[in-house]
Short mmCIF file of C-alpha atoms and ligand atoms in Angstrom, two decimals:
data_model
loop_
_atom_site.label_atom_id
_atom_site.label_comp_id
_atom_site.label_asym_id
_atom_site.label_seq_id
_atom_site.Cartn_x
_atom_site.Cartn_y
_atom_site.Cartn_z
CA UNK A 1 116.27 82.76 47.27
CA UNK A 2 114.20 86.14 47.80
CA UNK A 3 110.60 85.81 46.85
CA UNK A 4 111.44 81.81 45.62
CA UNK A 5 108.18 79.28 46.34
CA UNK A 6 108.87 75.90 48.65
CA UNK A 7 106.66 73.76 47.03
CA UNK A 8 109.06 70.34 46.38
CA UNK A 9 111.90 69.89 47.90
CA UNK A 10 113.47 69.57 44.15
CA UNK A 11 112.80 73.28 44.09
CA UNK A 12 115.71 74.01 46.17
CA UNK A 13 119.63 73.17 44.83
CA UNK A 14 122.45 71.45 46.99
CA UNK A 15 123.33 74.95 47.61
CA UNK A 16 120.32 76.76 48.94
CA UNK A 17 119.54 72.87 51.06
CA UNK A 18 122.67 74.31 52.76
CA UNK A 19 122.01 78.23 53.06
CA UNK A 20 118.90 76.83 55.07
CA UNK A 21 120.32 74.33 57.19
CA UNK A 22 123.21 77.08 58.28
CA UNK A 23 120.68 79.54 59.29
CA UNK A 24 118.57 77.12 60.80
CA UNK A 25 121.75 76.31 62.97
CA UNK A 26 121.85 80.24 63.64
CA UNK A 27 118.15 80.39 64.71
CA UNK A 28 118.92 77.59 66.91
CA UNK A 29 121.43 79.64 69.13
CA UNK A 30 119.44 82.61 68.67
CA UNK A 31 116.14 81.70 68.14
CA UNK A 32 114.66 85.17 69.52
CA UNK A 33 115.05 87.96 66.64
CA UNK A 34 112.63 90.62 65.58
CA UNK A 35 113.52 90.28 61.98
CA UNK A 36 109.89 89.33 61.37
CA UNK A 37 108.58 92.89 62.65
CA UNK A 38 105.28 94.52 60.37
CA UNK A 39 105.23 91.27 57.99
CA UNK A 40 101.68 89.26 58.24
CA UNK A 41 102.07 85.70 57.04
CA UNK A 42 99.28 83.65 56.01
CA UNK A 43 98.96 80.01 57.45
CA UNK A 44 96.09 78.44 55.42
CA UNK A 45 95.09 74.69 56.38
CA UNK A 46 92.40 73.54 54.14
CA UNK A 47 93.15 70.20 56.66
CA UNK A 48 93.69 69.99 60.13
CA UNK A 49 97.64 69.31 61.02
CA UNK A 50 98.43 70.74 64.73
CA UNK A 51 101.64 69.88 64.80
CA UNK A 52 103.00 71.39 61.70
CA UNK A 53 100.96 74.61 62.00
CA UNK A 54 101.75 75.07 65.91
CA UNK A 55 105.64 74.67 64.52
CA UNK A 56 105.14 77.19 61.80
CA UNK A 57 103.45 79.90 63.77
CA UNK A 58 106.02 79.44 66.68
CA UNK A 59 108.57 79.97 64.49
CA UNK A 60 106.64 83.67 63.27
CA UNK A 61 105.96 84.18 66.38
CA UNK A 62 109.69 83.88 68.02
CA UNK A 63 110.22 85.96 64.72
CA UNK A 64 108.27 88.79 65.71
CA UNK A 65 105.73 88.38 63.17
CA UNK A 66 102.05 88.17 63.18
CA UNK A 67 99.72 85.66 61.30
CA UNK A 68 96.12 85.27 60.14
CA UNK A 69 94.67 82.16 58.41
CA UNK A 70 92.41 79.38 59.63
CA UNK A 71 93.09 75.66 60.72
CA UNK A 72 90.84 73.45 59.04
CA UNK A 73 88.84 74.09 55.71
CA UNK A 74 85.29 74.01 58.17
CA UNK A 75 86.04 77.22 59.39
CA UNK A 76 86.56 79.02 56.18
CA UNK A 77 85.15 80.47 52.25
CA UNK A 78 86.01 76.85 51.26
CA UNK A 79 83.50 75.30 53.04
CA UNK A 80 80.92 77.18 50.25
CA UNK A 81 82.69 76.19 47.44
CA UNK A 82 85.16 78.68 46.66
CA UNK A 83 87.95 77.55 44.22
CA UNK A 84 91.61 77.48 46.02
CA UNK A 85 92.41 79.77 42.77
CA UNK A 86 89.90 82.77 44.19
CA UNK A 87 91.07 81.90 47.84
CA UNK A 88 94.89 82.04 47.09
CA UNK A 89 94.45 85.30 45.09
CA UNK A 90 92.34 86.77 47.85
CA UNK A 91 94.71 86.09 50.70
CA UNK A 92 97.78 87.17 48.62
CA UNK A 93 96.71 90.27 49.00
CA UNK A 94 96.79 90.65 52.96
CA UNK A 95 99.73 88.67 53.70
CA UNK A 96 103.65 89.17 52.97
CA UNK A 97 103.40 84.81 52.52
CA UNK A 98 101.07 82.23 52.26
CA UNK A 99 101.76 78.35 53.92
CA UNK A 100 99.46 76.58 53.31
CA UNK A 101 98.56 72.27 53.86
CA UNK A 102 96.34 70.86 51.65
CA UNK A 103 94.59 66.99 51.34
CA UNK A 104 94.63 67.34 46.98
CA UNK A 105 97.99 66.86 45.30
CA UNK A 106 99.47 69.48 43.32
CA UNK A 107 97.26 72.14 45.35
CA UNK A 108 100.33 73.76 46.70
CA UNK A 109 102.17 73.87 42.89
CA UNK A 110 99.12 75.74 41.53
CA UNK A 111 98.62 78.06 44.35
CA UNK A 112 102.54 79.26 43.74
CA UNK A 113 101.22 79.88 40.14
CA UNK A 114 98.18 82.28 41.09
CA UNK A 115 99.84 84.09 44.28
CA UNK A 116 101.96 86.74 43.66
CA UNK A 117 103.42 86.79 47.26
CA UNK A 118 105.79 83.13 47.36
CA UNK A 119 104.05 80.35 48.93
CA UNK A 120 105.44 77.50 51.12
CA UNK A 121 104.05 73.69 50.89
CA UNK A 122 102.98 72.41 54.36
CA UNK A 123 101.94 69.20 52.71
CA UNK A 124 99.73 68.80 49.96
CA UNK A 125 98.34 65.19 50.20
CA UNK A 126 100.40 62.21 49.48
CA UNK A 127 102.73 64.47 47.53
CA UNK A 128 105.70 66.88 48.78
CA UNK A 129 106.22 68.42 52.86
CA UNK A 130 109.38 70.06 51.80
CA UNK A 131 109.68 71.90 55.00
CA UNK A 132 109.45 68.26 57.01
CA UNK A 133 112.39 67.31 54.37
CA UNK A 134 114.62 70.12 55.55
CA UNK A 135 114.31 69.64 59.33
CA UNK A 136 115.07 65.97 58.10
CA UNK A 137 118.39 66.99 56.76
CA UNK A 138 119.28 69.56 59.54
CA UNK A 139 118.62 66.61 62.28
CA UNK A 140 120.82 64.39 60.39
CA UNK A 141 123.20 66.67 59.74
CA UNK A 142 123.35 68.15 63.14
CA UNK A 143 123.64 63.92 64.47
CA UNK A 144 126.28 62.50 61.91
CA UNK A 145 128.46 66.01 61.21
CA UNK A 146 127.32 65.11 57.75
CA UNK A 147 125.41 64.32 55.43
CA UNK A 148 127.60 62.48 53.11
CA UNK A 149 127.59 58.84 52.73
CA UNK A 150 125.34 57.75 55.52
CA UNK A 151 123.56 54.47 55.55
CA UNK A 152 119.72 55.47 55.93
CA UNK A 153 117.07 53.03 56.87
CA UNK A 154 113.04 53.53 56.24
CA UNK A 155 110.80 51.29 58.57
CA UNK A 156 106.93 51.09 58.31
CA UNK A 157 105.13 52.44 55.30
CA UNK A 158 107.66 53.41 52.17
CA UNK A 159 104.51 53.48 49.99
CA UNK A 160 102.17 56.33 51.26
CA UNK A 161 104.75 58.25 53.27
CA UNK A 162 105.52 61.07 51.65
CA UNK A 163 108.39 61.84 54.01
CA UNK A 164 110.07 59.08 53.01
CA UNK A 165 110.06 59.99 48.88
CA UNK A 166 111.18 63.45 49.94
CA UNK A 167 114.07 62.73 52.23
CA UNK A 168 114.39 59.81 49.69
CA UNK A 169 115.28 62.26 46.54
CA UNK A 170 117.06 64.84 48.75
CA UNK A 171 119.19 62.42 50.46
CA UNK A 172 120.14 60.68 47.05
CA UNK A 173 122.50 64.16 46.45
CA UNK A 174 124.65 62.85 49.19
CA UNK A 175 125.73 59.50 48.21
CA UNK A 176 123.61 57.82 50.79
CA UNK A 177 122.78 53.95 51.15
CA UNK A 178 119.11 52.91 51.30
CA UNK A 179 117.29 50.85 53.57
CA UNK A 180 114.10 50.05 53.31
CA UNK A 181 111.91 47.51 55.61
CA UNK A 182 108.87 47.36 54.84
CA UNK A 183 105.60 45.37 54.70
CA UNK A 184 105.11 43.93 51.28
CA UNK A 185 101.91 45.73 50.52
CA UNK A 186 103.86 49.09 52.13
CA UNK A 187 106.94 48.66 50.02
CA UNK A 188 108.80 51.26 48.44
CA UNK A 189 107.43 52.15 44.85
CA UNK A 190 108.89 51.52 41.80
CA UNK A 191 109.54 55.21 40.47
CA UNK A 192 111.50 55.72 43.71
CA UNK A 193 113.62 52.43 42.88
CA UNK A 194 114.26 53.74 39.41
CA UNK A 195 115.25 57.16 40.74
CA UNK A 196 118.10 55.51 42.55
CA UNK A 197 118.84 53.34 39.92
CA UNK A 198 119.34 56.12 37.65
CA UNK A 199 121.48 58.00 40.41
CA UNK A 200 123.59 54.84 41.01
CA UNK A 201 122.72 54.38 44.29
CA UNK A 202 122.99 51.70 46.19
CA UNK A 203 119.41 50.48 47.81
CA UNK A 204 118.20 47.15 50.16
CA UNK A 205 114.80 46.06 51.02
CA UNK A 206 113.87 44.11 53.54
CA UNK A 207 110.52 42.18 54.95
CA UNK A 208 112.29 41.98 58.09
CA UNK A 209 113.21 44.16 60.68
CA UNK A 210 116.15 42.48 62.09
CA UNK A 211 119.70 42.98 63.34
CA UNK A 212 120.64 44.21 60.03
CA UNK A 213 120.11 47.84 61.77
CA UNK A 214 123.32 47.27 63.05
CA UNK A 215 124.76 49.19 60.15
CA UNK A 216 122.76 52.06 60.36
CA UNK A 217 123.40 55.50 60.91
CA UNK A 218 119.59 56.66 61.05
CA UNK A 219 116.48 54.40 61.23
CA UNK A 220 113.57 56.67 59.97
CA UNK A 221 110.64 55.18 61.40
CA UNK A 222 106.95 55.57 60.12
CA UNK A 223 103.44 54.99 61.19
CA UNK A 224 101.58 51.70 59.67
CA UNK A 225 98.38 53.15 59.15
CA UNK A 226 95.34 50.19 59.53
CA UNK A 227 93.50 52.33 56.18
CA UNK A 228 96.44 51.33 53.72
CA UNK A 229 95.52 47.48 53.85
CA UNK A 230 93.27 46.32 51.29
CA UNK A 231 93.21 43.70 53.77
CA UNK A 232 92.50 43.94 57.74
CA UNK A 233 93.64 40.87 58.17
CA UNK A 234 97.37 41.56 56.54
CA UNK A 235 97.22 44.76 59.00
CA UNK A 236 96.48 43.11 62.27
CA UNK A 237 99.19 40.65 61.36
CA UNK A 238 101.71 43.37 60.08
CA UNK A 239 100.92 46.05 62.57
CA UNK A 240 103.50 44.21 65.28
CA UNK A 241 106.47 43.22 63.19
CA UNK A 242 107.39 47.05 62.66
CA UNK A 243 108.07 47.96 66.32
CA UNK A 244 111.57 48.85 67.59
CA UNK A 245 112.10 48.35 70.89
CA UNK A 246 115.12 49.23 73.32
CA UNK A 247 116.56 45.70 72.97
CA UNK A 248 116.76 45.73 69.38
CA UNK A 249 119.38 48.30 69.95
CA UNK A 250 122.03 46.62 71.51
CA UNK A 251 124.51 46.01 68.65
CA UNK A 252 123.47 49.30 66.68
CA UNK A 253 125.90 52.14 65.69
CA UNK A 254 126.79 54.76 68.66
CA UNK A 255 126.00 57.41 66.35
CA UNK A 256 122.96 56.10 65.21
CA UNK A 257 119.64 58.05 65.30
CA UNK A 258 116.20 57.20 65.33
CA UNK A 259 113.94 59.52 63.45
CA UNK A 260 110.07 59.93 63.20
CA UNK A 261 108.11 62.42 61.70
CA UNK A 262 105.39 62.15 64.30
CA UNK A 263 102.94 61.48 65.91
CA UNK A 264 104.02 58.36 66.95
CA UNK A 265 101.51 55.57 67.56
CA UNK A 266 103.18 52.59 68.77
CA UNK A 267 106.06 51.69 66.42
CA UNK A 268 108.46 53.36 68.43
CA UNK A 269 107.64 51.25 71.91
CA UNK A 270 108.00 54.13 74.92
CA UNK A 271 110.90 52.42 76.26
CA UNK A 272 113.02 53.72 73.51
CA UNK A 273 112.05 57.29 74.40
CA UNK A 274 114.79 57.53 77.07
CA UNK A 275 117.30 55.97 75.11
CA UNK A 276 120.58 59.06 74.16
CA UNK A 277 119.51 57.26 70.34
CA UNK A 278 115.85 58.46 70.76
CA UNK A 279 116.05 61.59 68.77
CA UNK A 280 112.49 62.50 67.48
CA UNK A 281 111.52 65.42 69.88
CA UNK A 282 114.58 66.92 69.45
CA UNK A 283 113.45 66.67 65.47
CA UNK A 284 110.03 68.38 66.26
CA UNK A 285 112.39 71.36 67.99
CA UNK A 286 114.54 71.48 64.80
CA UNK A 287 111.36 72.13 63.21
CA UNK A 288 111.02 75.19 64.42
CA UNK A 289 114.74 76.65 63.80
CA UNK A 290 114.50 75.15 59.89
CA UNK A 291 111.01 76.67 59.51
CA UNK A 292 112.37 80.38 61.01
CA UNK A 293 115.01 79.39 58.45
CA UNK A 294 113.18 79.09 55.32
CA UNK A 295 110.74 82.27 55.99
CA UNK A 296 113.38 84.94 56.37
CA UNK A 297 115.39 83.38 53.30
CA UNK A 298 112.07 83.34 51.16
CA UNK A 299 110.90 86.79 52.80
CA UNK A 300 114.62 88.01 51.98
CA UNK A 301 115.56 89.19 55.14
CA UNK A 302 118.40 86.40 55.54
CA UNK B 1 100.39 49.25 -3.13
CA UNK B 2 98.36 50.73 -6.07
CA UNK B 3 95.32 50.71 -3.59
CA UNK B 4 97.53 52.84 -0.90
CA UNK B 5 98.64 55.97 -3.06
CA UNK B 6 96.06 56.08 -4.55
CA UNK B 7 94.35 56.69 -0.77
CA UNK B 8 97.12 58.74 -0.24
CA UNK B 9 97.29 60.85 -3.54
CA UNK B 10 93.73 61.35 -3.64
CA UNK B 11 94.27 64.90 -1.67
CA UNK B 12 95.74 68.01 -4.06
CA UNK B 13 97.56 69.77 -1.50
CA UNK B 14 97.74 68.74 2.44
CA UNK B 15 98.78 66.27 4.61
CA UNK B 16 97.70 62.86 5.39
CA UNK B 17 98.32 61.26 8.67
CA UNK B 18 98.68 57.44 8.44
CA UNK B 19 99.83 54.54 10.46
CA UNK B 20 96.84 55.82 13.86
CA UNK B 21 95.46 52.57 15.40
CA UNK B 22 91.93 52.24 14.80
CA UNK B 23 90.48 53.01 18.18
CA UNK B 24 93.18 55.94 18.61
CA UNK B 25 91.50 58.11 15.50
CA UNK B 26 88.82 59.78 17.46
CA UNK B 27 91.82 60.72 20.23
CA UNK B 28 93.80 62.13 17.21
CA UNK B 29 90.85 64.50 16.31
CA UNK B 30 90.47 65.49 18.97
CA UNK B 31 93.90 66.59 19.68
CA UNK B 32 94.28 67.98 16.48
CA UNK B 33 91.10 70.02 16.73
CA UNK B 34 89.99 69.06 13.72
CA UNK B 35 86.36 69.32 14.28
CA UNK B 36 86.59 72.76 14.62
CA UNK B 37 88.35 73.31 10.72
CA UNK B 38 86.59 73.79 7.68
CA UNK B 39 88.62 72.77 5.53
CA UNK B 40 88.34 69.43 3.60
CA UNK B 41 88.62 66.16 5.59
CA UNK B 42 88.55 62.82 4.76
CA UNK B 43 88.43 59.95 7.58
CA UNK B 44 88.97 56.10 6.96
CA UNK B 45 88.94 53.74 9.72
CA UNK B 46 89.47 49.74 10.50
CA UNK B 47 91.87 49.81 7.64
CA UNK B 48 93.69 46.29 7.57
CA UNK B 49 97.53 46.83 8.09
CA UNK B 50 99.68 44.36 8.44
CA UNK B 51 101.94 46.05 10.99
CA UNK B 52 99.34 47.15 13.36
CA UNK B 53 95.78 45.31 13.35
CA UNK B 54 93.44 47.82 12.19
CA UNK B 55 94.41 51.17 11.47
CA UNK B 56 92.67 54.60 10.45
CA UNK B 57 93.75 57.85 8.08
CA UNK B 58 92.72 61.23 8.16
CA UNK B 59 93.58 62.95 4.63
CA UNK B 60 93.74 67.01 5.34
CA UNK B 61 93.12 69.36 2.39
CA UNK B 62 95.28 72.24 2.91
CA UNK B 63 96.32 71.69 5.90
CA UNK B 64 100.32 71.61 6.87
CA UNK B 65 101.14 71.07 10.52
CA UNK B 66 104.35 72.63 12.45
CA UNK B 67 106.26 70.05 14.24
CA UNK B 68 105.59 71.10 17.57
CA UNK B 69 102.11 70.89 16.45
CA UNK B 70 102.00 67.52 15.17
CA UNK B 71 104.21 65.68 17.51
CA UNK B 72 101.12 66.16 20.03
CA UNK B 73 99.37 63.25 18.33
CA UNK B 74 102.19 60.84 19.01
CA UNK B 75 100.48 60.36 22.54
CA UNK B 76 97.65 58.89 20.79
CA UNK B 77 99.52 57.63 18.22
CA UNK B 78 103.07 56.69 18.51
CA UNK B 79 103.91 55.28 15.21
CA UNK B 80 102.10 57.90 12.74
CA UNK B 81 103.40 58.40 9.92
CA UNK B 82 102.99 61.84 7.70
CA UNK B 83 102.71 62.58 3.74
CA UNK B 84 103.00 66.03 3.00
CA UNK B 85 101.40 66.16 -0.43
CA UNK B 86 101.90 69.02 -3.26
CA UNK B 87 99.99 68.96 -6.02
CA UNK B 88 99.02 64.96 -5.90
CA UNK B 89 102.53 64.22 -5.32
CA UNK B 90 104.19 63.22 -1.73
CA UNK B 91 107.05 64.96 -1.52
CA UNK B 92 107.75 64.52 2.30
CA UNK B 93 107.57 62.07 4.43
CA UNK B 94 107.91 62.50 8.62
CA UNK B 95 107.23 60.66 11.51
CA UNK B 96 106.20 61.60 14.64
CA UNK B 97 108.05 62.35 17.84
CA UNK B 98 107.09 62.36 21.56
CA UNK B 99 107.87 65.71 22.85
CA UNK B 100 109.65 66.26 25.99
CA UNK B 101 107.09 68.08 27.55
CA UNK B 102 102.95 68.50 26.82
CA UNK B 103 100.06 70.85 27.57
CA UNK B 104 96.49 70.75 27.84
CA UNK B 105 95.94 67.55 25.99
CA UNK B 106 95.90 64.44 28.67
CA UNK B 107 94.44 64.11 32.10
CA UNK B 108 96.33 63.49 35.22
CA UNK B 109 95.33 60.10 35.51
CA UNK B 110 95.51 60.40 39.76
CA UNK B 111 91.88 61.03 40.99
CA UNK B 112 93.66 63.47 43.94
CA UNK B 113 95.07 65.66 41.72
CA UNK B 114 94.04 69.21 41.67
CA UNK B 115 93.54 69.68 38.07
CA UNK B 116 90.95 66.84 38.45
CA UNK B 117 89.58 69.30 40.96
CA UNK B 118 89.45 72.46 39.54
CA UNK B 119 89.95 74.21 36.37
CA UNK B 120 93.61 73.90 35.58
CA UNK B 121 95.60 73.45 32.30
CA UNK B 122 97.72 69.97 32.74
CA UNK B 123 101.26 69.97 31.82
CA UNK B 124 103.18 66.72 31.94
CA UNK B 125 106.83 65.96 31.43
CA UNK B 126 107.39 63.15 29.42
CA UNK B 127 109.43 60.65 31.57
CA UNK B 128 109.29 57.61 28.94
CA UNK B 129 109.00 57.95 24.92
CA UNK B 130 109.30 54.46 24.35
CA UNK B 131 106.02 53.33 26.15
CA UNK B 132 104.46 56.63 27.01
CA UNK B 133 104.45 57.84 30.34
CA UNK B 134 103.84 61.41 31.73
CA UNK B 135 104.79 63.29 35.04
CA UNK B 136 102.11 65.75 36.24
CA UNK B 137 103.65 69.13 36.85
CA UNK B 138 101.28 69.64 39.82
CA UNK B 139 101.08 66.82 41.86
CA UNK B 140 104.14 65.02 40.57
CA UNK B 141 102.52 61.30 40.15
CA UNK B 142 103.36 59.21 36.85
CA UNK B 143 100.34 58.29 34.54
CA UNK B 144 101.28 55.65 32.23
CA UNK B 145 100.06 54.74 28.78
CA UNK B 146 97.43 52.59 30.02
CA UNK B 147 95.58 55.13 32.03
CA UNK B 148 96.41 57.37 29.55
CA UNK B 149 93.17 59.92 29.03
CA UNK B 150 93.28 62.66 26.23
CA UNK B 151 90.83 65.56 26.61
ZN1 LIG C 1 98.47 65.37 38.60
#
């Protein structure tokens, strides 16, 4: 996996999905190690995302390794019009590895083609957070004991959420069951619906969120966002339905786990948070082990 | 009958491409490059054809394509057809065939794309012969037939 980009989460095999999540379940035991000693990695977000970058750079940091980039495009050569082409090549040439989050599609896939150090995707639009993916698959994992033939459920918005097509295609390996409740302007798309089809999978959608959560094994919740309606109307009277709440979860699985990427805004309602199903802080923390993870296997020090 | 070889056998040596739809032939050229040859060229457009509506031909003097070379058209033009003629005579015919992958010749047809951003050759996989639709290679979205744009 030495010197290998992390652009889509298709870029990695079954195999190296599970090289990661076994040293990610190293880091988290050990998460202290100076393995990271004299490398510079470059964090480059052309957008603002706290949460991801404060994730990556703890994970350098608990690494022993040092960073230098910028957090939002504002602050840097961008701002006066420099291509990503002259900025990628420029910053390949102080750092060991660039990560970089980006609002245009594809951004990430033609910066691994310029850079000759390997470069990981932190999100590149409405496209491909492979790194999210991965700390997807090591929370489930680390929740079920497995990851094989688990009945997944998507609430909230399957049609811009980009987490959802990722841990979509890389759960689809596993012979997993799909869920999906959704608004119908926020339904799943169609390519994603022949992707399954083609794999054989079995797949549900729903308009609902009802009891038929009792036969899931994770609930993946997303955010509704009010700019995705054509419509404000259709969002103020969608924006409501999508909520779980602690009572919903009466008759649920005991090994069921709620998900969310976060932030959260208020389709997880708080009184869920102290529920032993809640498990989407413990995600964020997972984060950190899976990113640690993917560096020193890119960096080839794992 | 006698009206179409003559059309076609009007050329000595070379290929003629038939069967483009009408509004396609300026696509064709384009892919083909063929305003930058020298050679002879002969265009006919809004051609009746039973099969297809209206229909153009480009007749190429001296001008034999490679496969790989051809089969770029077919995103334009699906159904082409091809007479390689030797001296006045057709002595092959081909048709064309959707390649499995392309470069360089459509656009990404999502406006948040980077090579709608900055200079970048596109490359596509092609996830549907039948009714043409591409897969960009950079930002992974599907442009179909329909928003199909050639260069
Ligand atoms: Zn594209």
């Amino acid at each position: 996996m030495k010197n290998k980009n992390l652009v889509s989460i298709t870029d990695f095999s079954k195999e190296e999905i599970f090289k990661i999540l076994n040293l990610a379940e190293e880091f988290e035991k050990n998460p202290n190690q100076n393995l990271l000693e004299g490398k510079v990695i470059a964090t480059l977000f052309f957008e603002p995302s706290t949460r991801t970058r404060l994730s990556f750079e703890s994970a350098i940091s608990r690494l022993g390794g040092k960073y230098i980039g910028f957090t939002d495009a504002a602050s840097s050569s961008v701002k006066k019009g420099e291509s990503l082409k002259d900025t990628i090549m420029t910053v390949a040439n102080y750092s060991d590895m660039i990560i970089m989050r980006h609002p245009i599609e594809g951004s990430a896939r033609w910066a691994s083609e310029v850079s000759r150090v390997p470069v990981v995707n932190a999100g590149d639009g409405a496209n491909q957070h492979p790194t999210q993916t991965l700390l997807d698959l090591f929370s489930i994992r680390k929740t079920q004991g497995t990851l094989d033939n688990l009945n997944v459920f998507f609430v909230g918005d399957l049609k811009y959420g980009r987490t959802v097509h990722s841990l979509l295609q890389a759960m689809s390996m596993f012979n997993t069951t799909f869920n999906f409740i959704s608004p119908e302007e926020l339904k799943i798309p169609v390519e994603y619906k022949m992707f399954l089809d083609k794999k054989g999978l079995k797949y549900y959608e729903h308009r609902d969120f009802s009891d038929i959560i009792s036969h899931a094994d994770i609930i993946y919740m997303t955010r509704i966002q009010r700019e995705r309606f054509s419509d404000p109307m259709e969002y103020e009277k969608t924006k409501n339905s999508y909520v779980l709440r602690k009572n919903m979860l009466k008759n649920t699985k005991e090994n069921m786990k709620i998900l969310h990427p976060l932030p959260r805004v208020n389709e997880i309602n708080i009184d869920v948070d102290s529920d032993e199903k809640a498990y989407y802080f413990t995600q964020a923390l997972n984060g950190v082990f899976t990113r640690q993870a993917i560096i020193t296997s890119i960096l080839g020090l794992k | 009958m006698t009206e179409k070889k003559l059309q076609v056998s009007a050329i000595q040596n070379g290929t003629v491409i038939d069967h483009i739809p009408a509004d396609k032939l300026f696509d064709v050229i384009d892919i083909l490059g063929l305003d930058k040859i020298n050679n002879q060229i002969t265009f006919g457009t809004n051609l009746e054809s039973k099969k297809m509506g209206l229909k153009a031909i480009i007749k190429l003097s001296d001008i034999f394509f490679a496969d790989n070379e051809i089969n770029k058209i077919a995103l334009a033009a699906p159904e082409a057809k091809l007479n390689i003629v030797k001296d006045y005579q057709v002595v092959e015919k081909k048709i064309v065939e959707v390649p499995d992958s392309i470069s360089g010749i459509a656009k990404c047809g999502n406006p948040k794309c980077i090579t709608n951003h900055e200079e970048i050759i596109t490359k596509f996989q092609v996830v549907n012969k039948k009714k043409v639709a591409l897969r960009c290679h950079y930002c992974e979205k599907i442009t179909d037939s329909e928003h199909m744009e050639i260069f």
